[in-house]
mmCIF file of C-alpha atoms and ligand atoms in Angstrom:
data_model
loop_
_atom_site.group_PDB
_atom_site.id
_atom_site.type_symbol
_atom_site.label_atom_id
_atom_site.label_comp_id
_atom_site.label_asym_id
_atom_site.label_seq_id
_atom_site.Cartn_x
_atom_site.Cartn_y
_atom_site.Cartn_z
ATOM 1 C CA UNK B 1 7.993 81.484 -7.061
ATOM 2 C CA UNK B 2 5.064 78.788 -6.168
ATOM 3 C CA UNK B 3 1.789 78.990 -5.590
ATOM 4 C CA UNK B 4 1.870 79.907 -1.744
ATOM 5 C CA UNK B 5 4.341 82.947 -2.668
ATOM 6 C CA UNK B 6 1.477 83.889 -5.437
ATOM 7 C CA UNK B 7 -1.011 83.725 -2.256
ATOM 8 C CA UNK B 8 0.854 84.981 0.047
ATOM 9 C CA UNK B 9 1.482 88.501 -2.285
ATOM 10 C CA UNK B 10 -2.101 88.549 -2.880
ATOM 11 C CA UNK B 11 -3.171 88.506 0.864
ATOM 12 C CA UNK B 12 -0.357 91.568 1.386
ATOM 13 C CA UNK B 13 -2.018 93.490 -1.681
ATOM 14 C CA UNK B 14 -5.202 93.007 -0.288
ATOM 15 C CA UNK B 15 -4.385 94.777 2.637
ATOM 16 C CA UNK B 16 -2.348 97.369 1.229
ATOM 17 C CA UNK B 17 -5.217 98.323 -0.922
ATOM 18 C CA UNK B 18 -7.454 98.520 1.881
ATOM 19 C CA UNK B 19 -5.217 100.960 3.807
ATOM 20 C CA UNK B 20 -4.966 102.881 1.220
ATOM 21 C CA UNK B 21 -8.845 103.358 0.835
ATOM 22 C CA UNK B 22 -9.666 103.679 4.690
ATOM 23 C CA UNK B 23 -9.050 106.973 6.396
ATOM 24 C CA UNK B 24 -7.258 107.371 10.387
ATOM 25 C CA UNK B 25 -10.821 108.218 11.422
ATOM 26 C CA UNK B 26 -12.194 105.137 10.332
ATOM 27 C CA UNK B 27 -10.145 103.285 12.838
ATOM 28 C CA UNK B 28 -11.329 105.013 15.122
ATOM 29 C CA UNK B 29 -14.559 103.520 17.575
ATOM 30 C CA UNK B 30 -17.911 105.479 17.183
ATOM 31 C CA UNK B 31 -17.382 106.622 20.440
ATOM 32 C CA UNK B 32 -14.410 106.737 22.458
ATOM 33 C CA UNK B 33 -13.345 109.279 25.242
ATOM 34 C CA UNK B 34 -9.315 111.018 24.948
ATOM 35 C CA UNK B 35 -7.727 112.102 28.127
ATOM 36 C CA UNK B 36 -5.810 115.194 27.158
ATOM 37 C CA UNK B 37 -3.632 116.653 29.624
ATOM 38 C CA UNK B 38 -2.623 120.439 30.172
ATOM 39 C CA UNK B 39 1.119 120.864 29.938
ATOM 40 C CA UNK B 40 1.420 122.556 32.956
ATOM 41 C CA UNK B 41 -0.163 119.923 34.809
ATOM 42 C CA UNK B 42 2.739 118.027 37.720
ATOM 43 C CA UNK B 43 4.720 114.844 35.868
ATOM 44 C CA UNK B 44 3.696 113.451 39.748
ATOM 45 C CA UNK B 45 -0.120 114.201 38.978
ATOM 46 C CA UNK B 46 -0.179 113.211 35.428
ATOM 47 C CA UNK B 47 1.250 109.692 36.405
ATOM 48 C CA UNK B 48 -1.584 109.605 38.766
ATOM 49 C CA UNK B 49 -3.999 110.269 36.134
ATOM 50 C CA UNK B 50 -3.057 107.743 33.402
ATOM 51 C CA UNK B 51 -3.094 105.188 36.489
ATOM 52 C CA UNK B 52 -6.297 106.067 37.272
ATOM 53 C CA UNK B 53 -7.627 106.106 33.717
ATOM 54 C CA UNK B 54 -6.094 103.205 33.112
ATOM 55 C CA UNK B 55 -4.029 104.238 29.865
ATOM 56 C CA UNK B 56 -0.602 104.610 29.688
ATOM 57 C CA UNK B 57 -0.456 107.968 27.267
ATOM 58 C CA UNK B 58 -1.892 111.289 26.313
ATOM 59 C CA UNK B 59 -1.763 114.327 23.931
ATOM 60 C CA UNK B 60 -0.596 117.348 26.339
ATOM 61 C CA UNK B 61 -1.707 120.913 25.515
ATOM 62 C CA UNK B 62 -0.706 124.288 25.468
ATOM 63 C CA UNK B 63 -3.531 125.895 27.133
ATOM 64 C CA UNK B 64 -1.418 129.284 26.612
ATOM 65 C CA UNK B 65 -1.101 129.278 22.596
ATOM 66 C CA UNK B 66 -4.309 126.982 22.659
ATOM 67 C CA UNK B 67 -1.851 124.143 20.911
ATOM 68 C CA UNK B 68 -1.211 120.641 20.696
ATOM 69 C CA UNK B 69 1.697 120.621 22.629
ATOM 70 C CA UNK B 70 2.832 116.792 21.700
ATOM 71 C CA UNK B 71 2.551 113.122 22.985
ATOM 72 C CA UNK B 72 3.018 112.033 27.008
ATOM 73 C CA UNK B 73 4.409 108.274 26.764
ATOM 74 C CA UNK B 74 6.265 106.070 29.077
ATOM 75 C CA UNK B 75 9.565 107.341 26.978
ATOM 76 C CA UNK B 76 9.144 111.035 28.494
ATOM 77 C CA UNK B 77 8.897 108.716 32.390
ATOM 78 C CA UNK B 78 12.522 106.485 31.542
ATOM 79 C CA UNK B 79 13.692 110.317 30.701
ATOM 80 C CA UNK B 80 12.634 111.579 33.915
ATOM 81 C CA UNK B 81 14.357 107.973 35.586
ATOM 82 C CA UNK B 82 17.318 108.938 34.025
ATOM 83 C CA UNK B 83 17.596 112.593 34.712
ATOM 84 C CA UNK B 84 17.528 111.005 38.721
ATOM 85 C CA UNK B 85 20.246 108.686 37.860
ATOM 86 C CA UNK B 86 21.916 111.360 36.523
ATOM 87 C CA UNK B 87 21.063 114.158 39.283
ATOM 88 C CA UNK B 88 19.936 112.235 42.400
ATOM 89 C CA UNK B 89 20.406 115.701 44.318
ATOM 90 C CA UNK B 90 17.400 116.887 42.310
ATOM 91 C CA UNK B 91 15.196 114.265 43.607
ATOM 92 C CA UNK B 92 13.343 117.434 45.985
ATOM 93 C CA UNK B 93 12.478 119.600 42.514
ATOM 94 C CA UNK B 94 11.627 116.536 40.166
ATOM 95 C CA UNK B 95 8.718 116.520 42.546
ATOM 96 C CA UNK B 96 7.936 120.094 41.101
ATOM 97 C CA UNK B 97 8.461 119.001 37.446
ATOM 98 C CA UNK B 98 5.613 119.940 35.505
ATOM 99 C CA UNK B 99 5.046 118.138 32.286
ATOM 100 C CA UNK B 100 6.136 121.408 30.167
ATOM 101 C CA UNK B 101 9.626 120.593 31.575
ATOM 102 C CA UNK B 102 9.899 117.338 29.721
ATOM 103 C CA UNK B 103 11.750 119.480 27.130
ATOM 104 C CA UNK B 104 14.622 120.467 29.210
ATOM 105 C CA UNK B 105 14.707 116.959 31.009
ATOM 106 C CA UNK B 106 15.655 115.406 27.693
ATOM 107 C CA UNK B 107 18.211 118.271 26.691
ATOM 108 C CA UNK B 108 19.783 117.520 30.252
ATOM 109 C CA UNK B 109 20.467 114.155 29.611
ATOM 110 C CA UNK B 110 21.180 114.028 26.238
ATOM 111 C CA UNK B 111 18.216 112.530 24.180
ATOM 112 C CA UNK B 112 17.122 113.966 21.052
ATOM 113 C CA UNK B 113 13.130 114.597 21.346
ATOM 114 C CA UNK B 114 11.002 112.027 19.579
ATOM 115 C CA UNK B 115 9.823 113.506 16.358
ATOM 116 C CA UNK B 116 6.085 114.266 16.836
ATOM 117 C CA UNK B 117 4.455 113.856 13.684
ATOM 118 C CA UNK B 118 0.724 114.470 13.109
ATOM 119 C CA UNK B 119 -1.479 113.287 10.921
ATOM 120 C CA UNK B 120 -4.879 114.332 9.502
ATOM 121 C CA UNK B 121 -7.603 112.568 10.559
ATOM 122 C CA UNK B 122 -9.491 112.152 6.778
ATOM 123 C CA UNK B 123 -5.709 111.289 5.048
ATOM 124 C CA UNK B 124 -5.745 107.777 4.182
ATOM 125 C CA UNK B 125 -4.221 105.023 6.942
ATOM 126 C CA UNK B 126 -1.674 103.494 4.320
ATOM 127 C CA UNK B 127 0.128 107.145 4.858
ATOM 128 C CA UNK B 128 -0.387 107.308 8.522
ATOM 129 C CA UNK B 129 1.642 103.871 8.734
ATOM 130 C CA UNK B 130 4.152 104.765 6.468
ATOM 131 C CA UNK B 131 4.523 107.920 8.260
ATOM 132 C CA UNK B 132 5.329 105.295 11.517
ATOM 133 C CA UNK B 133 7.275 102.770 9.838
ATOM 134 C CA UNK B 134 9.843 106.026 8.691
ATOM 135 C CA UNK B 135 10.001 108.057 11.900
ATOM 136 C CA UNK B 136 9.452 105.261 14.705
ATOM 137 C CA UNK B 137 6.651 106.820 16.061
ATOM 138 C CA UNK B 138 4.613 104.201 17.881
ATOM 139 C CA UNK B 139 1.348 106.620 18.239
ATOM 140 C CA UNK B 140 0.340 109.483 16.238
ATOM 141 C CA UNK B 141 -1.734 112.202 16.889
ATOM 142 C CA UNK B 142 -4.462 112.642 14.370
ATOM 143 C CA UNK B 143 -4.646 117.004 14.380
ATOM 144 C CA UNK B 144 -7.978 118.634 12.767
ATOM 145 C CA UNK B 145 -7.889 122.371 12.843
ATOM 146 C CA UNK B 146 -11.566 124.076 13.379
ATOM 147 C CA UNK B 147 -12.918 125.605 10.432
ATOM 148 C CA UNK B 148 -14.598 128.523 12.472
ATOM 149 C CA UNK B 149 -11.740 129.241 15.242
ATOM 150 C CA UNK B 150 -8.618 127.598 13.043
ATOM 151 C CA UNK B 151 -7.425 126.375 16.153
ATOM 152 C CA UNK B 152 -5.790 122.769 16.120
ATOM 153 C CA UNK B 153 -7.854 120.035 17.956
ATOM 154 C CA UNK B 154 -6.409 116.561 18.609
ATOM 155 C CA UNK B 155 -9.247 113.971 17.613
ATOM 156 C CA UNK B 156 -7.201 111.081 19.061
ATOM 157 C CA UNK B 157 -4.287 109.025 18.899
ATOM 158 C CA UNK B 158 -3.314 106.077 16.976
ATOM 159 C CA UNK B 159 -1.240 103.308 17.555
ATOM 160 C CA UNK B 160 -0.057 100.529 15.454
ATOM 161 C CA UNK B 161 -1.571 97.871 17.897
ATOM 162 C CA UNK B 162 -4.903 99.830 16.723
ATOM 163 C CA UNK B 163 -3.932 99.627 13.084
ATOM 164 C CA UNK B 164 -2.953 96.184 13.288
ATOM 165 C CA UNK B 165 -6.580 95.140 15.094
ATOM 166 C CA UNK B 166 -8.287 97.175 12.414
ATOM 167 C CA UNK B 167 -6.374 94.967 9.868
ATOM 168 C CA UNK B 168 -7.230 92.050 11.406
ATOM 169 C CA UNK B 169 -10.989 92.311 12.070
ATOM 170 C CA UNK B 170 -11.397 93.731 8.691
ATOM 171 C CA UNK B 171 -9.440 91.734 6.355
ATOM 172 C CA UNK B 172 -9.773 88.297 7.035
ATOM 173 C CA UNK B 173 -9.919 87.069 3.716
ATOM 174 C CA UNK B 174 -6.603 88.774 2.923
ATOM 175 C CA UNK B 175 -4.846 87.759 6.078
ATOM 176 C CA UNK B 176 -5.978 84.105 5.823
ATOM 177 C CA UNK B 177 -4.121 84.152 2.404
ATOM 178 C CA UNK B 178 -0.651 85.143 4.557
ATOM 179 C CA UNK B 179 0.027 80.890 4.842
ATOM 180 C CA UNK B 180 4.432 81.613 5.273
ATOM 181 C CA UNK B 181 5.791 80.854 8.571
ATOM 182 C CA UNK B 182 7.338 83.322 10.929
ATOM 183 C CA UNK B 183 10.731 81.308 10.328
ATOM 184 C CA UNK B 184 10.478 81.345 6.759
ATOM 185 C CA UNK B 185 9.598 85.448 6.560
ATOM 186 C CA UNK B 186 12.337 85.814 8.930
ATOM 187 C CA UNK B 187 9.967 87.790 10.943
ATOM 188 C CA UNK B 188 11.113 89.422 14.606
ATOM 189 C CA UNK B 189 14.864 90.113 15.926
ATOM 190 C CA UNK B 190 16.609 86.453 16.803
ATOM 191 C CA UNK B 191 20.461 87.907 17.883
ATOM 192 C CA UNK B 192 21.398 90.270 20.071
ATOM 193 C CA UNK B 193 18.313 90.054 22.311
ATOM 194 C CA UNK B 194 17.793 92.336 25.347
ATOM 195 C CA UNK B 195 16.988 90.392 28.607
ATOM 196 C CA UNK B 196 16.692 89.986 31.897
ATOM 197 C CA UNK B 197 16.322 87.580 35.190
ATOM 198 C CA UNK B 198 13.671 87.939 38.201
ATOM 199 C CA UNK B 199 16.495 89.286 40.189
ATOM 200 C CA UNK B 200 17.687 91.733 37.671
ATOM 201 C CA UNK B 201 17.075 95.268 39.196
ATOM 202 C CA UNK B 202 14.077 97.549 37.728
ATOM 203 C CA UNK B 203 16.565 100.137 36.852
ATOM 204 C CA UNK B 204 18.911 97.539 35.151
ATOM 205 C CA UNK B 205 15.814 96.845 32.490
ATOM 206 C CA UNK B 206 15.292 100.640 32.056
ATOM 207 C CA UNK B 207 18.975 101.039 31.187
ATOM 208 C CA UNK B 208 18.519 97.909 28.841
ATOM 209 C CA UNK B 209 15.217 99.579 26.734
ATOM 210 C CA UNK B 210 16.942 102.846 26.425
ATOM 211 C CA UNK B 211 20.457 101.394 25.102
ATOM 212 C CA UNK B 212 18.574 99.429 22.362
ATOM 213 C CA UNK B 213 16.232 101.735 21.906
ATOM 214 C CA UNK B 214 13.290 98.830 22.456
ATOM 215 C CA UNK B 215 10.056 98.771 24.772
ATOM 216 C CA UNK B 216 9.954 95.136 26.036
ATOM 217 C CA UNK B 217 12.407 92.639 27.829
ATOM 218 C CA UNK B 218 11.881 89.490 28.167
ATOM 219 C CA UNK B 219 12.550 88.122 31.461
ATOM 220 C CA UNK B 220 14.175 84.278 31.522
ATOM 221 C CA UNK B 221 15.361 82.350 33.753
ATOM 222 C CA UNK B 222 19.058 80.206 33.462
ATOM 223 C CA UNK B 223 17.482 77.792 31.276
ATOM 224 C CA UNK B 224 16.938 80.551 29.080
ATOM 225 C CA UNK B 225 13.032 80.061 29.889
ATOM 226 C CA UNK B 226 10.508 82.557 29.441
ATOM 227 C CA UNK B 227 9.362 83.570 32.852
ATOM 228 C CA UNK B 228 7.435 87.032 31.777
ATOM 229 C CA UNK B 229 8.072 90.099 30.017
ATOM 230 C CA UNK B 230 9.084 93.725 31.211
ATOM 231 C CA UNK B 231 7.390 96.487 29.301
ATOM 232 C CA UNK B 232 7.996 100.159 28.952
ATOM 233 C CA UNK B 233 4.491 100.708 30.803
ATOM 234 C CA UNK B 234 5.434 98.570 33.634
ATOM 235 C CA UNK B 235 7.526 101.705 34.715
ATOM 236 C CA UNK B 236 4.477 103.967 35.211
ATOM 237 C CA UNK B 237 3.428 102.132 38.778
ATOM 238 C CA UNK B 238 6.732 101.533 39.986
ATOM 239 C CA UNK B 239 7.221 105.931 39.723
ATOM 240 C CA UNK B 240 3.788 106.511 41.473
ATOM 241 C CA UNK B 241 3.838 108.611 44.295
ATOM 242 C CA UNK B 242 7.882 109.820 43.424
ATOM 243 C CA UNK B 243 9.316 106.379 44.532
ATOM 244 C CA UNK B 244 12.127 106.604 42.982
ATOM 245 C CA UNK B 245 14.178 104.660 45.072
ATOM 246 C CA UNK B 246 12.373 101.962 44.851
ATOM 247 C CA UNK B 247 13.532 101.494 41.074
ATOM 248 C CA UNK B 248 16.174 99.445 43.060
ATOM 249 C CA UNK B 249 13.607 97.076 43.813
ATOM 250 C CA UNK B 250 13.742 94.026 41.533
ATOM 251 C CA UNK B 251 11.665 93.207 37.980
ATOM 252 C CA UNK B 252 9.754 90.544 39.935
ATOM 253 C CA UNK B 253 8.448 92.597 43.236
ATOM 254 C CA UNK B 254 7.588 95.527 40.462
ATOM 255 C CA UNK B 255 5.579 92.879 37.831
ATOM 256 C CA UNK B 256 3.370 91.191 41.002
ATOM 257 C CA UNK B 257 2.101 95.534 40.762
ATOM 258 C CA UNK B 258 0.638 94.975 37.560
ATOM 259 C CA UNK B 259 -2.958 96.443 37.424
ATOM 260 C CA UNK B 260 -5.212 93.280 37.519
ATOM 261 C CA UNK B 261 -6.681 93.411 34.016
ATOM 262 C CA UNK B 262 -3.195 92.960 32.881
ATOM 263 C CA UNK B 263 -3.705 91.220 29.090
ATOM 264 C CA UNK B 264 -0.991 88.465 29.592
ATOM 265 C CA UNK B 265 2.456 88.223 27.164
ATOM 266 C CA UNK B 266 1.763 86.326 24.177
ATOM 267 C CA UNK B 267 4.108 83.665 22.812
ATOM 268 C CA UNK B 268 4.637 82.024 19.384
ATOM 269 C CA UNK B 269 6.674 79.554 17.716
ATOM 270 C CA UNK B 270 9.114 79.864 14.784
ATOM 271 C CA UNK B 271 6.787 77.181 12.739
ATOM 272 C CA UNK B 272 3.280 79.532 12.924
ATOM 273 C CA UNK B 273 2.398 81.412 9.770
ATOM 274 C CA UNK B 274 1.273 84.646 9.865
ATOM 275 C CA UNK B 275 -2.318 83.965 9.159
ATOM 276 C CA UNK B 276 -2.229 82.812 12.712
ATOM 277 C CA UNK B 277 -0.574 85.409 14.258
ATOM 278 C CA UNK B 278 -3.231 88.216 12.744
ATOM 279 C CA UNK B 279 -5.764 85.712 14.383
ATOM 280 C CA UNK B 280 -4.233 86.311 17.500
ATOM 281 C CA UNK B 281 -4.287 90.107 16.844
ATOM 282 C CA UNK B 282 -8.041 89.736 15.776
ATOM 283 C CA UNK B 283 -9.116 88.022 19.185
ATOM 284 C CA UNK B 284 -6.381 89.667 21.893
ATOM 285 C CA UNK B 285 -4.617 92.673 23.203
ATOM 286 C CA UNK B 286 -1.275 91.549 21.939
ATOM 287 C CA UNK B 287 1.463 94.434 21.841
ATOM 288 C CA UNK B 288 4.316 91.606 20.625
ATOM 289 C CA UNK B 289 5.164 87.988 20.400
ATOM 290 C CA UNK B 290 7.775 86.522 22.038
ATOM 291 C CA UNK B 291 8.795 83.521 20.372
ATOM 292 C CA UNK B 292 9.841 80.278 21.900
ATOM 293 C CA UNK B 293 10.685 76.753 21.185
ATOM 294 C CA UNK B 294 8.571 73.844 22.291
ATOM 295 C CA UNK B 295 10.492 73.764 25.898
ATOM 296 C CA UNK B 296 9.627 77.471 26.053
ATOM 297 C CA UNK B 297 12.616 78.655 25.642
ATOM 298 C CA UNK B 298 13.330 81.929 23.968
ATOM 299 C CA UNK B 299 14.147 82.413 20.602
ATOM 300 C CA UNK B 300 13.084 85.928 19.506
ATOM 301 C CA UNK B 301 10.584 88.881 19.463
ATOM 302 C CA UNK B 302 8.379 90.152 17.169
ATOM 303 C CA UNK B 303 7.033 93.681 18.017
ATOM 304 C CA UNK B 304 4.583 94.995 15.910
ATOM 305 C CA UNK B 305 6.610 97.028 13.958
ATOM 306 C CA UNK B 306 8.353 94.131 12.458
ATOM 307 C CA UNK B 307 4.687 92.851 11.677
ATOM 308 C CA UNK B 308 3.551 96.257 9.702
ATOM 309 C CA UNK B 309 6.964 97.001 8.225
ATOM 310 C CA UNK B 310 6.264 93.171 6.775
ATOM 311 C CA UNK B 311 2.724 93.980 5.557
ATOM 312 C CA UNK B 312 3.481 96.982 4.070
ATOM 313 C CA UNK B 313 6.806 96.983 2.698
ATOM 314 C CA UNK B 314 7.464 93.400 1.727
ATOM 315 C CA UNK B 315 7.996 93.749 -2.586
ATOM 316 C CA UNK B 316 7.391 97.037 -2.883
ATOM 317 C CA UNK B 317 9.580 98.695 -5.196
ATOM 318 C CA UNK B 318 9.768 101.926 -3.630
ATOM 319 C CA UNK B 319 10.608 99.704 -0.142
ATOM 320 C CA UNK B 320 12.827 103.211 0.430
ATOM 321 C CA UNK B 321 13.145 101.098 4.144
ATOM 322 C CA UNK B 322 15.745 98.495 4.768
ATOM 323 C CA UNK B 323 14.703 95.244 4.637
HETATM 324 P P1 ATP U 1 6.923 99.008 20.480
HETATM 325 O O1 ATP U 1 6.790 98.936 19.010
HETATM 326 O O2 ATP U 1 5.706 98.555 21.185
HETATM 327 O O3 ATP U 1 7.514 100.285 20.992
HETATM 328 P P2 ATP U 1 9.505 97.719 20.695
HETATM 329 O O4 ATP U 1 10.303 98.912 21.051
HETATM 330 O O5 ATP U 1 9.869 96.411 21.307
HETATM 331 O O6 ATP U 1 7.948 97.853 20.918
HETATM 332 P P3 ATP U 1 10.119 98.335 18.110
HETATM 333 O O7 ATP U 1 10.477 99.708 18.483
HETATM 334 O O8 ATP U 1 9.231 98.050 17.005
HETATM 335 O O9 ATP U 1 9.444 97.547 19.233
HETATM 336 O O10 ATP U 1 11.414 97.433 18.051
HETATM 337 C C1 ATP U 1 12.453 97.752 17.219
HETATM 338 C C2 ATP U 1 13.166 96.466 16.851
HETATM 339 O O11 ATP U 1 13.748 95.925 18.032
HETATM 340 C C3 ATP U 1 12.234 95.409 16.310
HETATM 341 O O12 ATP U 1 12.768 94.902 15.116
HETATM 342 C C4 ATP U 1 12.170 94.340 17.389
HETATM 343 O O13 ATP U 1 12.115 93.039 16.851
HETATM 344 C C5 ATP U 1 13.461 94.553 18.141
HETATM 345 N N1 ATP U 1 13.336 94.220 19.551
HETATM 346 C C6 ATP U 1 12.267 94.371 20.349
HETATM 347 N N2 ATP U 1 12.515 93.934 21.603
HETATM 348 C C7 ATP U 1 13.797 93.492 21.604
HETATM 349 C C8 ATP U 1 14.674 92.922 22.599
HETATM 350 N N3 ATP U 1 14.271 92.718 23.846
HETATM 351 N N4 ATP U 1 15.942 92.599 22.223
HETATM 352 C C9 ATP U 1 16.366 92.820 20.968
HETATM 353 N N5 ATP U 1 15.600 93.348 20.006
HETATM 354 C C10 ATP U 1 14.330 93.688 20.296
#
């Protein structure tokens, strides 16, 4: 191995070491404000209230058994879309849905629930991402219980996009030692891709996430060109108000309703190294990379899973992951 595999392994130990001494809570901001939503609460209102706070997730609760009664993402919405594919006669009770329900939405149509796992807020982060990389959890609660009542309380949520920043603003002198090129680490999915045209239908992209089990599609045109991207949060606004029908409507009337501070798609090529891609991490809101040639056409993704699982799990010897 030469010198720049020597650096490179140094840079990932760096890291590693770092997670490893740095808690969940210390990712977290000093101050920061969690929407938590009562699982009893309308599916229709809760939409409404994400839109309005501008996130796209919350922990729901069991006011009831005063618990933590799991994770609201844009997965439990695509359920809900495809329980009205499914039963388009129920379209007058989804209405009444309440967010309690989610349970027997996904036993109706099939889908296994998403493991919730929780993790404890003073447990260091290297376990918290390990904990992701294994289950496919993209957020996980971080669950304190009160010393006084021993009730659970969710502190907040984190993401790998917030693990990843954390990384990346804290670590540059690791991360600037990570010199290989995406080609090179073979970093991101290149066959098989999911995508999608302007004119492809709404519905067709939700179909497309859920059979590969991905978030994002990127949307080309017949060039192969990389026109935009369709994410698993676009589908919140195009649900608002019970439109259902109007998940007929095509990807490029529902992405001209994204909210205004809208972050942008990010793009790489096959020939950046990864120092500069945790520079990009460092400076923007970046939730994946699609990567493209130098006519911008499209050559593959990398979400940020493929980016920790890399960081982590690259040389290890218990790498109990396939890699
Ligand atoms: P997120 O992590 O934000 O949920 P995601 O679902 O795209 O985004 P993963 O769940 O990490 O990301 O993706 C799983 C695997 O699927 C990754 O290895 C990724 O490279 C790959 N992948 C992501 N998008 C596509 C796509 N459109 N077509 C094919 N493979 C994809």
């Amino acid at each position: 191995s030469g010198p720049l595999d020597k650096e490179q392994m140094q840079g990932l130990r760096g890291v590693r070491e770092f997670l490893k001494v740095r808690t969940s809570y210390d990712v977290l901001p000093l101050s920061f404000r969690l929407v938590v939503l009562d699982n009893n609460l309308l599916i229709r209102k809760s939409l409404n209230i994400l839109i309005q706070n501008g996130i796209v997730s919350a922990p729901l609760w069991d006011s009831k058994n005063s618990t933590f009664a799991g994770l609201l993402t844009s997965t439990d919405f695509i359920n809900v879309i495809q329980y009205y594919c499914q039963y388009p006669d129920e379209i007058g009770n989804i209405d009444q849905f309440r967010l309690c329900s989610l349970r027997d939405i996904e036993r109706a149509i099939g889908v296994l629930p998403l493991e919730t796992v929780s993790v404890h807020p003073m447990r260091p982060l290297y376990e918290a991402c390990r904990r992701m990389l294994k289950t496919r959890a993209r957020r996980i609660p971080l669950v304190d219980r009160d010393d006084e009542t021993g009730r659970e309380m969710v502190v907040s949520v984190i993401t790998q996009y917030r693990i990843l920043k954390f990384i990346a603003v804290n670590n540059e002198q690791y991360t600037m030692l990570l010199k290989k090129a995406v080609r090179e680490l073979g970093l991101g999915t290149y066959k098989d891709l999911a995508t999608a045209t302007m004119g492809s239908s709404v519905l067709d992209v939700i179909h497309l996430m859920v059979k590969y089990n991905i978030s994002a599609v990127p949307i080309i045109d017949k060039n192969n060109k990389v026109l935009n991207l369709f994410e698993a949060v676009d589908v919140i606004p195009c649900i608002k108000g019970g439109a259902y029908d109007e998940l007929s409507a095509t990807v490029g009337e529902a992405l001209s309703r994204r909210a205004e501070e809208f972050g942008g798609i990010y793009t790489c090529n096959e020939d950046d190294r990864l120092d500069a891609i945790f520079d990009t991490i460092r400076k923007s809101r970046v939730h994946r990379l699609i990567v493209v040639d130098d006519d911008n056409r499209l050559k593959g993704i990398i979400s940020l899973s493929d980016i920790l699982k890399y960081v982590l799990l690259y040389g290890e010897e218990d790498d109990d992951i396939e890699y």
